[in-house]
Short mmCIF file of C-alpha atoms and ligand atoms in Angstrom, two decimals:
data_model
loop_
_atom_site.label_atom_id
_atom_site.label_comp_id
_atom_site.label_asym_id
_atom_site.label_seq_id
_atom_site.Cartn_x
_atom_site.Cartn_y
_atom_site.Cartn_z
CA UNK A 1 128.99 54.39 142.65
CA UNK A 2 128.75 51.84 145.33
CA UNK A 3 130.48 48.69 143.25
CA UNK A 4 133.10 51.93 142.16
CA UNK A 5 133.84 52.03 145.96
CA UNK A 6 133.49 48.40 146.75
CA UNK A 7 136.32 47.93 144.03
CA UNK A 8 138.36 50.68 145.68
CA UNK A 9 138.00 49.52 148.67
CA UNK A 10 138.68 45.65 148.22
CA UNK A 11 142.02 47.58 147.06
CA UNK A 12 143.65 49.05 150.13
CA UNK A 13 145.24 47.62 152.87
CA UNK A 14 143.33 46.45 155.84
CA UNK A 15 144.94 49.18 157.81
CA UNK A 16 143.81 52.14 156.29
CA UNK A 17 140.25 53.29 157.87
CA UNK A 18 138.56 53.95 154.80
CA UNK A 19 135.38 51.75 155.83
CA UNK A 20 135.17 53.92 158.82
CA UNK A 21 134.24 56.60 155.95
CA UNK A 22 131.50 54.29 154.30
CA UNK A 23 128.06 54.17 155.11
CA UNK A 24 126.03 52.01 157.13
CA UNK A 25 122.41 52.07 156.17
CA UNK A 26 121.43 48.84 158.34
CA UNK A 27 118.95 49.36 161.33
CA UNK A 28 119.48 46.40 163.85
CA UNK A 29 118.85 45.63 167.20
CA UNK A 30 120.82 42.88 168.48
CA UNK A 31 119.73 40.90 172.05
CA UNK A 32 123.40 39.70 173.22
CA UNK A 33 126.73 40.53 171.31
CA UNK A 34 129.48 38.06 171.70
CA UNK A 35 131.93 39.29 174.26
CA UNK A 36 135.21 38.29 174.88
CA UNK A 37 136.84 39.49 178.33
CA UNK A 38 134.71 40.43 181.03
CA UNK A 39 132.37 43.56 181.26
CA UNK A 40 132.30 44.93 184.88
CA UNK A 41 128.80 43.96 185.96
CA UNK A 42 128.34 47.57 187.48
CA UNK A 43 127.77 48.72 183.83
CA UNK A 44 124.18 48.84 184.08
CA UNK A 45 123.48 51.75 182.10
CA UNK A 46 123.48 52.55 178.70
CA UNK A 47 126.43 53.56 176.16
CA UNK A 48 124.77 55.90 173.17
CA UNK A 49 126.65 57.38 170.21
CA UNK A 50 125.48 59.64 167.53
CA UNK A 51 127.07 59.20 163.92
CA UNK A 52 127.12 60.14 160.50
CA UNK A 53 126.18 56.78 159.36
CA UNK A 54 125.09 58.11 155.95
CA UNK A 55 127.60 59.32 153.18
CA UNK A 56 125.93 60.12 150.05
CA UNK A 57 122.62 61.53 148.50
CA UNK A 58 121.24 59.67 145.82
CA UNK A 59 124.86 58.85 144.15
CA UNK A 60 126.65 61.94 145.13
CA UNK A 61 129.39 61.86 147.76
CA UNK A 62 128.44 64.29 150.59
CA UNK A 63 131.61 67.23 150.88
CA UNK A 64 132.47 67.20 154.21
CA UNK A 65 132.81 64.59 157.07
CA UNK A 66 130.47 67.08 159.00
CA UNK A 67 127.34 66.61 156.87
CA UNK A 68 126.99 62.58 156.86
CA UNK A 69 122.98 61.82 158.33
CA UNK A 70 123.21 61.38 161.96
CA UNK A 71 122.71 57.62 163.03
CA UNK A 72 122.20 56.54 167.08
CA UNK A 73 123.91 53.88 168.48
CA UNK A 74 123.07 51.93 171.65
CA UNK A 75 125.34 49.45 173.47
CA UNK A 76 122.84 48.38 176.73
CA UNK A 77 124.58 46.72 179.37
CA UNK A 78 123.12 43.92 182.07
CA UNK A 79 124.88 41.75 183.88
CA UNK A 80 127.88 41.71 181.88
CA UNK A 81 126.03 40.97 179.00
CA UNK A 82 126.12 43.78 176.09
CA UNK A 83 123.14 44.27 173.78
CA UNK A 84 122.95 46.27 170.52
CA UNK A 85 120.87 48.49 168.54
CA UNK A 86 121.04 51.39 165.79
CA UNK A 87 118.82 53.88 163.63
CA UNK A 88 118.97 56.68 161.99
CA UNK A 89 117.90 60.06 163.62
CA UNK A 90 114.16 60.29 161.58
CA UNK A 91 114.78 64.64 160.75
CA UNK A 92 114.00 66.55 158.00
CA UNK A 93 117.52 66.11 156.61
CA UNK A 94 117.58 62.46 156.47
CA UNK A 95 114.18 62.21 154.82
CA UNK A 96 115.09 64.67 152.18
CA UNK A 97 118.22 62.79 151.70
CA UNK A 98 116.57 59.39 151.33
CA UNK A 99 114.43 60.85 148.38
CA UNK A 100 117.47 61.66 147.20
CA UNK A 101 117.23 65.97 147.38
CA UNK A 102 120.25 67.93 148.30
CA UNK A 103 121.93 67.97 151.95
CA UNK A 104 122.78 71.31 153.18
CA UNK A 105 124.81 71.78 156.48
CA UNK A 106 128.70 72.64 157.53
CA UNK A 107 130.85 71.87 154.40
CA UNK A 108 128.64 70.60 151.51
CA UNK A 109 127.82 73.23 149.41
CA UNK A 110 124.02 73.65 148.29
CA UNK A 111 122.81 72.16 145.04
CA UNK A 112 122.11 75.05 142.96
CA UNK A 113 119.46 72.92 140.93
CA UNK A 114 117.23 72.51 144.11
CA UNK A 115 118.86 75.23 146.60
CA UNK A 116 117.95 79.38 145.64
CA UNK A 117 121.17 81.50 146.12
CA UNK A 118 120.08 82.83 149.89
CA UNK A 119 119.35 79.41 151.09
CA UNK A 120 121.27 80.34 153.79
CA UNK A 121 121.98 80.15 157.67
CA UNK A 122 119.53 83.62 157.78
CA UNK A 123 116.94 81.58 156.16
CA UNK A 124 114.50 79.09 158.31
CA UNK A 125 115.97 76.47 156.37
CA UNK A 126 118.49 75.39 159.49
CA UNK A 127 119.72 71.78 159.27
CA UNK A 128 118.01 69.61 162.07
CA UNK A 129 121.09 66.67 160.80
CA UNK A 130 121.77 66.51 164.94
CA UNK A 131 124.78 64.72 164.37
CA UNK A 132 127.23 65.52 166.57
CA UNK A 133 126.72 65.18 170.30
CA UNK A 134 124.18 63.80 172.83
CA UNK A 135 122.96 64.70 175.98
CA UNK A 136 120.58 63.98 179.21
CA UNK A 137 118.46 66.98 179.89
CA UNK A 138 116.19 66.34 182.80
CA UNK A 139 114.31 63.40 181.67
CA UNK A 140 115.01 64.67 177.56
CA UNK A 141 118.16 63.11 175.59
CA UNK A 142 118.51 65.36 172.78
CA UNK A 143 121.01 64.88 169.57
CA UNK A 144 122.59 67.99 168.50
CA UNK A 145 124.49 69.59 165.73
CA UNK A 146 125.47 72.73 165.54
CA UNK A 147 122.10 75.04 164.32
CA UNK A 148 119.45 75.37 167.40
CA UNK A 149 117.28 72.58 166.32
CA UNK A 150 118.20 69.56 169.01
CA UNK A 151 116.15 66.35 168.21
CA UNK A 152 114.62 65.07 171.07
CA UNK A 153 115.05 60.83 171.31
CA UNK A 154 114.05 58.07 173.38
CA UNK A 155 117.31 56.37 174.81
CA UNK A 156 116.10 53.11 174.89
CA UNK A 157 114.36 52.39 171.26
CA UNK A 158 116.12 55.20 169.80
CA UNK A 159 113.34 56.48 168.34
CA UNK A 160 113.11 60.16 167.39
CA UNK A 161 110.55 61.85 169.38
CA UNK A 162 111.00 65.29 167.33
CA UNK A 163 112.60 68.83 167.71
CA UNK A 164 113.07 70.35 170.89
CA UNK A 165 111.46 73.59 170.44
CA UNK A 166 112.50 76.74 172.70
CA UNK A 167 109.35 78.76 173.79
CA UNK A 168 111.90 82.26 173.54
CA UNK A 169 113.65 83.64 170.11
CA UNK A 170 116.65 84.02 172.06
CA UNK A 171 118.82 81.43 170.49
CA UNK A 172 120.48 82.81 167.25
CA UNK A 173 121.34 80.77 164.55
CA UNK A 174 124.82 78.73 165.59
CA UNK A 175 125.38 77.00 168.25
CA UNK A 176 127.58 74.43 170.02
CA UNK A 177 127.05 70.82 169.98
CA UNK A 178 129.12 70.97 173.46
CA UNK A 179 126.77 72.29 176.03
CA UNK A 180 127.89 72.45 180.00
CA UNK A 181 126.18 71.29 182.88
CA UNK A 182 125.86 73.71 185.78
CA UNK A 183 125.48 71.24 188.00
CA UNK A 184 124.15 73.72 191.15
CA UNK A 185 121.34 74.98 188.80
CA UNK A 186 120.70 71.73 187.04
CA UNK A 187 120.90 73.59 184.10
CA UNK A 188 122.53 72.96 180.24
CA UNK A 189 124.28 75.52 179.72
CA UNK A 190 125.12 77.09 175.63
CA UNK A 191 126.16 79.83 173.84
CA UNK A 192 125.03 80.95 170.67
CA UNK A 193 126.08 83.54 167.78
CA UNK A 194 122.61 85.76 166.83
CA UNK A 195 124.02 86.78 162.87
CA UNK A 196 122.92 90.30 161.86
CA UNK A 197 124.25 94.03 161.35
CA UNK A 198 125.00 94.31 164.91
CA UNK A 199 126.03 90.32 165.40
CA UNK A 200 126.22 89.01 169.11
CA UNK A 201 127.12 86.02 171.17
CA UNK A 202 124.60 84.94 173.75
CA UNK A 203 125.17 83.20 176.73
CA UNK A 204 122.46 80.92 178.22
CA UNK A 205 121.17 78.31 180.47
CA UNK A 206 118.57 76.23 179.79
CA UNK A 207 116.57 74.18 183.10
CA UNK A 208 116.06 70.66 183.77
CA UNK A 209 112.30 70.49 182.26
CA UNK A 210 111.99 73.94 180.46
CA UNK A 211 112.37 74.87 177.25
CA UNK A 212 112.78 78.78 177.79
CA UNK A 213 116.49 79.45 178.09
CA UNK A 214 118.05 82.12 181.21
CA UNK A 215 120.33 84.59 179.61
CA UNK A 216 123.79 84.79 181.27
CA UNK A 217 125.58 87.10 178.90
CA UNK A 218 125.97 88.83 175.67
CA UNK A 219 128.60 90.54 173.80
CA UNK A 220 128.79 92.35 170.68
CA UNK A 221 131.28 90.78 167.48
CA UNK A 222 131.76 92.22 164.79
CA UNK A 223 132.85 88.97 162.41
CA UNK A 224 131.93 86.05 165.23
CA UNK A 225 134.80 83.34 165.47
CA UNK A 226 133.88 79.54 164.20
CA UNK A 227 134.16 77.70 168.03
CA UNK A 228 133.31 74.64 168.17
CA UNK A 229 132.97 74.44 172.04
CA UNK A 230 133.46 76.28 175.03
CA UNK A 231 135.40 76.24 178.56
CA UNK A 232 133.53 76.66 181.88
CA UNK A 233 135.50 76.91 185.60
CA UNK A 234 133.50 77.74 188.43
CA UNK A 235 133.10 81.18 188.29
CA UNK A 236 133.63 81.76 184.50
CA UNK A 237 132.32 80.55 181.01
CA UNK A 238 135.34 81.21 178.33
CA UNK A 239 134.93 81.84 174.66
CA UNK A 240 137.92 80.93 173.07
CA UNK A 241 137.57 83.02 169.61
CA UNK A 242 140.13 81.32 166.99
CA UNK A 243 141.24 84.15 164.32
CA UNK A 244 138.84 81.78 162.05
CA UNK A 245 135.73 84.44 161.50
CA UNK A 246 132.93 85.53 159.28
CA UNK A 247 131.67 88.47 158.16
CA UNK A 248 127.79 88.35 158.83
CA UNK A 249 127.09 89.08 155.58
CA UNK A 250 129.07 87.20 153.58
CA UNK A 251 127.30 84.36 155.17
CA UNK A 252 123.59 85.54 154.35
CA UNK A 253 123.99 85.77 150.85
CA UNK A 254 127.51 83.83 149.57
CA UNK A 255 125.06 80.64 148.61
CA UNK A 256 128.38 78.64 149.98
CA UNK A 257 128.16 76.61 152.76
CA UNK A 258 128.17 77.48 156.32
CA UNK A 259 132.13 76.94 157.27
CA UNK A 260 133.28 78.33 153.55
CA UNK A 261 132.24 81.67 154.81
CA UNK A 262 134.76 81.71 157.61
CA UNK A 263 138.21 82.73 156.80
CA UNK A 264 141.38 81.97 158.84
CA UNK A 265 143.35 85.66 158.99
CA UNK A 266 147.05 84.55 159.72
CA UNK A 267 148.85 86.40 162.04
CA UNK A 268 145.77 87.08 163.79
CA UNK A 269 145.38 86.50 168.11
CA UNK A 270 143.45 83.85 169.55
CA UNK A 271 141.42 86.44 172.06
CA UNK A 272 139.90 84.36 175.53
CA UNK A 273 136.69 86.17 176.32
CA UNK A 274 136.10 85.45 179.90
CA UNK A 275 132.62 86.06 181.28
CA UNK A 276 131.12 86.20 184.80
CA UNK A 277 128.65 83.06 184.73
CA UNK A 278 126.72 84.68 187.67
CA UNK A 279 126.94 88.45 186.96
CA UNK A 280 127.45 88.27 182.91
CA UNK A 281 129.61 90.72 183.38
CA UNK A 282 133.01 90.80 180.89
CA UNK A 283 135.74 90.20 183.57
CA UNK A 284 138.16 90.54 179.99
CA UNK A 285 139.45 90.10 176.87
CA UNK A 286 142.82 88.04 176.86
CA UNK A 287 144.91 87.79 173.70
CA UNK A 288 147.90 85.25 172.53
CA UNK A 289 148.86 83.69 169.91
CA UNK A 290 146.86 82.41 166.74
CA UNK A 291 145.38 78.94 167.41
CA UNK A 292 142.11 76.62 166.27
CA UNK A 293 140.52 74.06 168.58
CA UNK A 294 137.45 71.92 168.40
CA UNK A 295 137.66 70.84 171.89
CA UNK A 296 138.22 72.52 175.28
CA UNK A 297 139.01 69.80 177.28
CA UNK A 298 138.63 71.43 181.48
CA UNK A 299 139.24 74.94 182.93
CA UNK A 300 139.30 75.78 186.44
CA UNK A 301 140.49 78.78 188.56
CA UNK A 302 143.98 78.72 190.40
CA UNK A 303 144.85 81.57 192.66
CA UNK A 304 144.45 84.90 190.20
CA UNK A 305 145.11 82.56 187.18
CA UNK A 306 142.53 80.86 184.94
CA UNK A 307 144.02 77.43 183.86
CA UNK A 308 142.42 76.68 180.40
CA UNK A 309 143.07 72.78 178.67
CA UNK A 310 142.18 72.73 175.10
CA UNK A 311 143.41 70.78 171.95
CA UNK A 312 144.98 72.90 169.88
CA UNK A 313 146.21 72.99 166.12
CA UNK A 314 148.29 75.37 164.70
CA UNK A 315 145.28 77.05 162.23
CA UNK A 316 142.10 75.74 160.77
CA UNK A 317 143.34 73.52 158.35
CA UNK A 318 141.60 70.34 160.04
CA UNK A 319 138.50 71.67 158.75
CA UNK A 320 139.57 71.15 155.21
CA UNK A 321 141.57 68.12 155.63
CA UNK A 322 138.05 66.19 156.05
CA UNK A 323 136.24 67.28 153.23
CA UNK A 324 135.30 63.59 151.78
CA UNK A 325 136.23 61.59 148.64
CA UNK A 326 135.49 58.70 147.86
CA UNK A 327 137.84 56.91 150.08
CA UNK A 328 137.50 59.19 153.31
CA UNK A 329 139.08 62.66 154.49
CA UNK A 330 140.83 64.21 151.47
CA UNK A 331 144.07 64.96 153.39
CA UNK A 332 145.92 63.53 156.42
CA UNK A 333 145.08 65.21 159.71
CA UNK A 334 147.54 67.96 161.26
CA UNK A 335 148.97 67.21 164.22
CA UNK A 336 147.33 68.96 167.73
CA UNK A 337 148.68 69.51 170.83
CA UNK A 338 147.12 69.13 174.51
CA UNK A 339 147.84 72.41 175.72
CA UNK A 340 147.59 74.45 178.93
CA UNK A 341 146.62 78.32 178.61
CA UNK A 342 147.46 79.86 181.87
CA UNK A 343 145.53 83.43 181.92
CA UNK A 344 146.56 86.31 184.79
CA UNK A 345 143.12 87.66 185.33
CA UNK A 346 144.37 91.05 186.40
CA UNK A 347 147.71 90.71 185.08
CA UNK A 348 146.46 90.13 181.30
CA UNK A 349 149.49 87.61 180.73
CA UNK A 350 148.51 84.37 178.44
CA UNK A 351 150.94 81.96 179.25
CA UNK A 352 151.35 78.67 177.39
CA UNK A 353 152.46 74.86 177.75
CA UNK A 354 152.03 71.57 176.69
CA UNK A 355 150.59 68.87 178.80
CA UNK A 356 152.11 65.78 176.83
CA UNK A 357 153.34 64.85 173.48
CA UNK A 358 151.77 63.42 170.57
CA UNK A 359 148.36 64.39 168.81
CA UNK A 360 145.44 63.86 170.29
CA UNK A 361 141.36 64.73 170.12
CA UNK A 362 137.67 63.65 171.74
CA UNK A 363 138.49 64.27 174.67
CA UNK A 364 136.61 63.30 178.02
CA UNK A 365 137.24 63.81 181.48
CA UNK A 366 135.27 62.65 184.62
CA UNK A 367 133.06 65.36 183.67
CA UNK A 368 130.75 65.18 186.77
CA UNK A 369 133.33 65.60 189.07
CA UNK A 370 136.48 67.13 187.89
CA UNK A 371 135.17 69.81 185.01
CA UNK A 372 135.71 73.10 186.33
CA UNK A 373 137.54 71.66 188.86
CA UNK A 374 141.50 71.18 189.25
CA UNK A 375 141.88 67.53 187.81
CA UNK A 376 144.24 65.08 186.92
CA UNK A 377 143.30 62.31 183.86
CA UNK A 378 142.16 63.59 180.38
CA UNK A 379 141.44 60.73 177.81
CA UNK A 380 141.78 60.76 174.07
CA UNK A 381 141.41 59.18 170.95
CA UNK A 382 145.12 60.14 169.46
CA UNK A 383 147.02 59.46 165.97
CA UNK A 384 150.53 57.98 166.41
CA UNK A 385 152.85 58.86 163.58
CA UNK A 386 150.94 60.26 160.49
CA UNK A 387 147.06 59.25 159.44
CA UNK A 388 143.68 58.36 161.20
CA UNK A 389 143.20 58.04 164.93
CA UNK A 390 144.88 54.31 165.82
CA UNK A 391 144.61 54.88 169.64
CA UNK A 392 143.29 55.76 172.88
CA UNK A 393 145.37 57.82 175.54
CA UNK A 394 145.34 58.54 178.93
CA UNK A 395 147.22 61.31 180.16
CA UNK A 396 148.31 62.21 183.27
CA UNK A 397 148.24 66.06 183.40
CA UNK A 398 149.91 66.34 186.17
CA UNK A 399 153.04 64.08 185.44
CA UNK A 400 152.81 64.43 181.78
CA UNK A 401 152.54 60.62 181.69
CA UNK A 402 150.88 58.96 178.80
CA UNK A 403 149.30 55.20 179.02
CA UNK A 404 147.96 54.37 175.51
CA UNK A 405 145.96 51.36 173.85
CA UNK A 406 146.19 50.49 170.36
CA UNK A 407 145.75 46.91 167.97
CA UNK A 408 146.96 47.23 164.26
CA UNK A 409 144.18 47.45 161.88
CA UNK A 410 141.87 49.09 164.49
CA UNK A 411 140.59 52.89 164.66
CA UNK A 412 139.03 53.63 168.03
CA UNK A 413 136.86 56.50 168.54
CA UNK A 414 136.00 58.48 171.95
CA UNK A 415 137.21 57.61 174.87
CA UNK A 416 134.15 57.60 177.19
CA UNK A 417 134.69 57.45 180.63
CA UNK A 418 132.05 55.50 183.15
CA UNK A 419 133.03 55.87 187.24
CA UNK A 420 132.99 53.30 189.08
CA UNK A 421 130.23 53.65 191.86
CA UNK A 422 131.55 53.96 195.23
CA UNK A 423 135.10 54.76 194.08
CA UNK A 424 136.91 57.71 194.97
CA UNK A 425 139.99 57.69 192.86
CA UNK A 426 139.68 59.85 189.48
CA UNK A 427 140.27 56.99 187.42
CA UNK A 428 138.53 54.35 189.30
CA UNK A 429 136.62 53.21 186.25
CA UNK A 430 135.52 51.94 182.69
CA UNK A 431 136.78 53.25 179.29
CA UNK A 432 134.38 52.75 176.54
CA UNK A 433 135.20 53.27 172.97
CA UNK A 434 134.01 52.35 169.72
CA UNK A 435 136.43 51.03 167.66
CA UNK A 436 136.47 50.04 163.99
CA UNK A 437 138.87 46.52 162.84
CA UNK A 438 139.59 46.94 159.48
CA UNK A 439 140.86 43.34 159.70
CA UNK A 440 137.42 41.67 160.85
CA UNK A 441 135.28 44.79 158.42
CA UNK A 442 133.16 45.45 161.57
CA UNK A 443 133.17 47.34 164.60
CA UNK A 444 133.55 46.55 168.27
CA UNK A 445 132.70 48.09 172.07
CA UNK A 446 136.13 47.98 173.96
CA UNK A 447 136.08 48.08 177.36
CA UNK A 448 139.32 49.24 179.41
CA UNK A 449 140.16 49.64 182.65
CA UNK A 450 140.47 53.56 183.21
CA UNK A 451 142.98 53.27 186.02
CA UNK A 452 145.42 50.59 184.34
CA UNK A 453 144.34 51.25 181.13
CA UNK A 454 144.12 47.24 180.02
CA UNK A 455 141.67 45.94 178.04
CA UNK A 456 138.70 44.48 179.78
CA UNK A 457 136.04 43.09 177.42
CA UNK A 458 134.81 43.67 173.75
CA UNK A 459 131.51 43.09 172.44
CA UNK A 460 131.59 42.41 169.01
CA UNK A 461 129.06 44.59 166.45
CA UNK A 462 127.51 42.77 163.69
CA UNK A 463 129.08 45.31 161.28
CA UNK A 464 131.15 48.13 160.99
CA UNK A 465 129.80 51.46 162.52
CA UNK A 466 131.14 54.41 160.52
CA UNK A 467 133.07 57.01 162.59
CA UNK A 468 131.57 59.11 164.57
CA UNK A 469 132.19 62.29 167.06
CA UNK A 470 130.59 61.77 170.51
CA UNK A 471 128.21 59.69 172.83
CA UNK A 472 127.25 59.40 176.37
CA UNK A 473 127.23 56.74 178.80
CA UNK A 474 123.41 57.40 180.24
CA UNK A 475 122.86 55.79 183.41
CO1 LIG B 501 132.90 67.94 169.16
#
């Protein structure tokens, strides 16, 4: 299978981002990368991504982009110098995997041979693959995915220190990957979907330090909506629920995997649940138009009117488009749009716009300051014309401006964004992104200024880094 895809590969052009798709199995740490350019020397911290750095089992393809084994990676900075390191995520998944057994998870079905029919997401048998996201938690930086089983890591050897177990039951089975930070409570704060008869989202907050999670809110759902992530302003959390639902179920005892249960119903509404964050009290239910979305990107409160950013696509179809062959995602990816929901709190009206053109996704904002706050710069990784993501964008959502970076041959992943100490301005800062050069077959840290929006630095990797979702910049 491998010299299949090595032949395949040696095949297409240097600009498609098929290695991006291909696994890297090599743990390294590296003292110094080469740089070229000039990394800020107030980077002192730490940039850490989590990817699915591992494609197959045994010589089987894994189905979906989703279900890849969750590798860290580190770029350390120190004094303008940029060190390296990588490992896999040491979980239950990735040592069955290694021995070659079946990989459960979002898109890849079950292997009948090894899995029973109601291996399921009612069964224990939860995927602990946590790779999706990363966060600081108190002194805890967990990995996540999207079942309530966040691996606990140390951010500086990257070593997996185990689960993170919750002392309370109160979790459900789905979650997000995209937690909030209340940052008066210094709290992470979740929802998850609790699958059953009488099915129900839960609200919750989880302290700096504890591992028993605060309830905020519940409310009854009949077929729960596939969301991805969540908005928070300062008064209100906001479930988003995408006309892309299950029937409970179907889920416990289909045998498919955990997304194949979920069904987009066209014609459907997009419904806003808005919820109280301090009471948990519904303050409503606001309807418009069919949409899907990974990724809320800010909401914050404006008179009577709660302004809600999100990247939107016109229905779920994203999902299938990266199901995996050999080369990468099976079909191109739909365009999105960076929109603006404007919701009339009393008034019930759901009005719509978009913020800029072009499609775009991973998005980041000065999270610690601006999220839900009014704001002005969103950055993205975005797609121009047809295919994979070729470049990062800044957009000025006030203005509509765009500023964009882009090299030919290069796919650049999230656009992380570092403040600059002592700086007031809300782009007074670093961009960091992971980018992939088809050209050179390896991967490289790009640094950008976040005002400007010119290149910086680079720090070469010593090979390619397969594409991944998010990271952190941990101080
Ligand atoms: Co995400």
């Amino acid at each position: 299978m491998f010299s299949t895809m090595a032949t395949a590969l040696s095949q297409v052009p240097a600009t498609d981002p098929a290695l991006g798709f291909q696994s890297q199995e090599e743990e390294i740490a590296v003292e110094r990368l080469p740089v070229e350019g000039r990394v800020p020397a107030w980077l002192t911290g730490s940039l850490v991504r989590v990817t699915p750095a591992k494609l197959e089992v045994g010589d089987r393809r894994l189905g979906h982009w989703f279900d890849g084994l969750a590798a860290l990676n580190r770029f350390g900075f120190h004094d303008g110098a940029v060190s390296y390191r990588s490992r896999f995520l040491d979980t239950e998944a990735y040592r069955k995997a290694r021995r070659g057994e079946g990989v459960t998870g979002f898109g890849t079905d079950p292997c009948r041979s090894i899995f029973q029919r109601v291996q399921s997401i009612f069964s224990p048998e939860l995927t602990d693959n946590a790779n999706v996201n990363l966060v600081r938690i108190g002194e805890r930086h967990i990995a996540m995915t999207e079942t309530p089983l966040p691996i606990e890591f140390d951010e500086e050897t990257l070593a997996t220190v185990g689960p993170l177990r919750f002392a309370d039951k109160d979790g459900g089975q789905v979650t997000t990957a995209h937690p909030h930070h209340d940052r008066a409570r210094d709290e992470l704060v979740n929802y998850s979907v609790r699958f059953s008869g009488k099915s129900e989202y839960r609200l919750w907050g989880l302290p700096a330090g504890s591992s028993s999670r605060r309830r905020i809110a519940s409310l009854k759902v009949d077929r729960p909506a596939y969301m991805h992530a969540f908005g928070m302003s300062e008064r209100y959390l906001i479930l988003a629920e995408y006309p892309l639902r299950v029937n409970p179920l179907a889920l416990a005892f289909s045998g498919r995997a955990f997304i194949k249960n979920y069904r987009w119903q066209p014609g459907e509404a997009t419904r806003f649940q808005v919820i109280d964050r301090e009471t948990g009290a519904l303050r409503g239910t606001y309807e418009t138009d069919g949409f899907f979305c990974f990724h809320h990107v800010n909401a914050f409160e404006r008179g009577g009117e709660l302004v809600v950013d999100l990247v939107a696509f016109e229905d779920a179809s994203i999902i299938d488009s990266l199901y995996l062959d050999e080369r990468g995602p099976v079909a191109t990816l739909p365009p999105s749009e960076l929109r603006r929901y404007t919701i009339g709190l009393d008034s019930g009206v759901v009005r719509h716009e978009p913020l800029a053109e072009g499609t775009v996704e991973l998005p980041r904002i000065d999270y610690g300051r601006r999220n839900t706050r009014d704001y002005r710069f969103a950055y993205f990784a975005g797609a121009a014309g047809q295919g994979w993501l070729n470049r990062l964008v800044k957009v000025d959502t006030d203005r509509g401006e765009v500023a964009s970076w882009s090299e030919p041959g290069c796919f650049p992943g999230e656009p992380i964004f570092v403040r600059a100490p002592g700086e007031d301005a809300e782009d007074a800062g670093a961009i960091l992104s992971v980018v992939l050069d088809t050209r050179a077959g390896r991967s490289f840290l790009l640094v950008l200024d976040a005002g400007s929006f010119d290149e910086l630095a680079r720090a070469e990797a010593p090979h390619h880094i397969p594409f991944g979702f998010h990271g952190q910049y941990l101080r």
